[in-house]
PDB file of C-alpha atoms in Angstrom:
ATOM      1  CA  UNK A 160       9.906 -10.319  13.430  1.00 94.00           C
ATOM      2  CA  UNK A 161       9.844  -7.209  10.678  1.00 92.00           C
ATOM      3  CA  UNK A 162      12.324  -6.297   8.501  1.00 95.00           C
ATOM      4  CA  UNK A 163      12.801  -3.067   6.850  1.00 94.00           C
ATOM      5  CA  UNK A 164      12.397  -3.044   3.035  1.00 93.00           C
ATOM      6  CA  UNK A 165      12.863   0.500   1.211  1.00 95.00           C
ATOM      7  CA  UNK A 166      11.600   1.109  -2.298  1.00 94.00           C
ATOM      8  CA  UNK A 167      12.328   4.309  -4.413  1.00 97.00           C
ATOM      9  CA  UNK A 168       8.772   5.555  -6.263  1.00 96.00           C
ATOM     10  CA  UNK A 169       8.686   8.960  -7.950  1.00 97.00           C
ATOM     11  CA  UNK A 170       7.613  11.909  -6.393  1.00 98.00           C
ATOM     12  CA  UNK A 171       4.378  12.030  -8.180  1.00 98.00           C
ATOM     13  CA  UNK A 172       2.989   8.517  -7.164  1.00 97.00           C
ATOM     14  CA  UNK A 173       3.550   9.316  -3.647  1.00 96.00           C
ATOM     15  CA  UNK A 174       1.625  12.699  -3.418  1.00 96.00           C
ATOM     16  CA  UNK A 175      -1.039  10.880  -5.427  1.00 96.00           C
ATOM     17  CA  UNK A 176      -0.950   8.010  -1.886  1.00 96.00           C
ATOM     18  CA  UNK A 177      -0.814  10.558   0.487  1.00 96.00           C
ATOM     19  CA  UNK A 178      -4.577  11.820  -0.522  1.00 97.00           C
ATOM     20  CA  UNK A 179      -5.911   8.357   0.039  1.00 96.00           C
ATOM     21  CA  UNK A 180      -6.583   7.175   3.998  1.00 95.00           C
ATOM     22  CA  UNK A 181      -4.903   3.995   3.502  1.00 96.00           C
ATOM     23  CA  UNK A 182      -2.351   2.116   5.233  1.00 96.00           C
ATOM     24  CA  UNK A 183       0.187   1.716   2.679  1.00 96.00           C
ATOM     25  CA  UNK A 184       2.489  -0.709   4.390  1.00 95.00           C
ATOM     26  CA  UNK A 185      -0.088  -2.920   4.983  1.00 96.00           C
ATOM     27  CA  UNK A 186      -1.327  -2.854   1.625  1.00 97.00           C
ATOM     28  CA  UNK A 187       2.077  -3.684   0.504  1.00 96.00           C
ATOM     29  CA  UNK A 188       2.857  -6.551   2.469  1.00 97.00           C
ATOM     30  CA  UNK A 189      -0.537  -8.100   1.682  1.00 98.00           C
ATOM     31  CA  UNK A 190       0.174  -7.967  -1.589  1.00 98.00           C
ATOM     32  CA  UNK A 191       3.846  -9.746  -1.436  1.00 97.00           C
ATOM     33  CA  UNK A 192       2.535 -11.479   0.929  1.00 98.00           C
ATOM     34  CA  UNK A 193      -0.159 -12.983  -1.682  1.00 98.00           C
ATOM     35  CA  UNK A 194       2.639 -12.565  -4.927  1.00 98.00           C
ATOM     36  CA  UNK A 195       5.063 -15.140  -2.591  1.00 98.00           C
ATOM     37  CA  UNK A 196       2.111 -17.370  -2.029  1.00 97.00           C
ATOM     38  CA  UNK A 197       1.158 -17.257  -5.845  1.00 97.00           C
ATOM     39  CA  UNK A 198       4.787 -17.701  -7.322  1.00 97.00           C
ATOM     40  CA  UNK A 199       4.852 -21.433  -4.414  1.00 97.00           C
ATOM     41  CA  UNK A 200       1.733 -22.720  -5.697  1.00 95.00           C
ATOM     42  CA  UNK A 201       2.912 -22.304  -9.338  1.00 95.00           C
ATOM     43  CA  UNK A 202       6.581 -23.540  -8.378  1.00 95.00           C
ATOM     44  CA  UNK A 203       5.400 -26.747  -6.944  1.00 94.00           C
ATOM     45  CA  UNK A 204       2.927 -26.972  -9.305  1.00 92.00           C
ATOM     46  CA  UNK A 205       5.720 -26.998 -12.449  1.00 91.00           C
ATOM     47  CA  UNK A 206       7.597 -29.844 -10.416  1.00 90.00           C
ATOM     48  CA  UNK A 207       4.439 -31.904  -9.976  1.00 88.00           C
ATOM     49  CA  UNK A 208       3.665 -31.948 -13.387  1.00 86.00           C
ATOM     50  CA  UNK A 209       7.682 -32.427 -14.386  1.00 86.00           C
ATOM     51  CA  UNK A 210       7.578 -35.242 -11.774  1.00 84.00           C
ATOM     52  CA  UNK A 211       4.599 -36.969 -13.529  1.00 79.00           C
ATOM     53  CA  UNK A 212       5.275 -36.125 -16.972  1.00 79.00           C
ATOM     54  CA  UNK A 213       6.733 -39.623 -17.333  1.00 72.00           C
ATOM     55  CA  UNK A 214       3.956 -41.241 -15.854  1.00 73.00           C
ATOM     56  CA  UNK A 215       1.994 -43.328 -18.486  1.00 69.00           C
ATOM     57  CA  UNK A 216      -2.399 -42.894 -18.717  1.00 72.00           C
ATOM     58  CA  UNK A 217      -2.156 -39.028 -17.094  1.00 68.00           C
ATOM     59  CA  UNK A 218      -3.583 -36.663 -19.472  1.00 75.00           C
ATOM     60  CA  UNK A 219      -1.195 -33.342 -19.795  1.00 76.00           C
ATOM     61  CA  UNK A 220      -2.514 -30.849 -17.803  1.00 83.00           C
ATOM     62  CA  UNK A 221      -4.833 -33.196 -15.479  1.00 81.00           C
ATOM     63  CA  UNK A 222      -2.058 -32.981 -12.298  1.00 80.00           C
ATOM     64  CA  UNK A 223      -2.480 -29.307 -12.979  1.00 85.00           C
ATOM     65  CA  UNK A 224      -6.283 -28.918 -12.621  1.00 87.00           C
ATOM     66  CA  UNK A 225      -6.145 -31.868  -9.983  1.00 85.00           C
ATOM     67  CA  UNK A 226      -3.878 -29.548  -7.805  1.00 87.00           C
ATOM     68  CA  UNK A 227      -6.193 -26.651  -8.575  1.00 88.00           C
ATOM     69  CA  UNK A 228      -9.085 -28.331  -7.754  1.00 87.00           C
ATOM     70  CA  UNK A 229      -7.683 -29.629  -4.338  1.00 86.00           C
ATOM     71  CA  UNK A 230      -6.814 -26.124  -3.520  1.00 87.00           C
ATOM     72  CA  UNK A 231      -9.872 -24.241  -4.475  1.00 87.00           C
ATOM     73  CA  UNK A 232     -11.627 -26.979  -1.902  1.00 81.00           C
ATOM     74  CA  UNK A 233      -9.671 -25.580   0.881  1.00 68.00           C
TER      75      UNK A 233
END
């Protein structure tokens, strides 16, 4: 299901779009759609970490690249 989501942009920047052949909504929503995606990742990431923090022998920052490296694998 879509929802309608309306931005403001100034005059120029949208004459400067409407040379390009490109499907601007799409663009859009790819890109929140990857922003969303990005801001999770780093969310859970920060409570990992803030779970472990008290855990004795982990190195800080190893449950970050740990996560990182189990993510790039998939």
């Amino acid at each position: 299901m879509k929802v309608v989501y309306s931005i403001r942009i100034d005059k120029r920047l949208r004459e400067e779009m409407q040379k390009y052949n490109i499907k601007w909504r799409e663009e859009i929503e790819n890109f929140i759609a990857r922003k969303t995606e990005e801001l999770k990742e780093e969310e859970i990431l920060r409570e990992t970490e803030e779970k472990l923090k008290d855990i004795k022998g982990v190195k800080r920052g190893e449950v970050a690249r740990l996560v990182r490296e189990d993510r790039d694998s998939n």
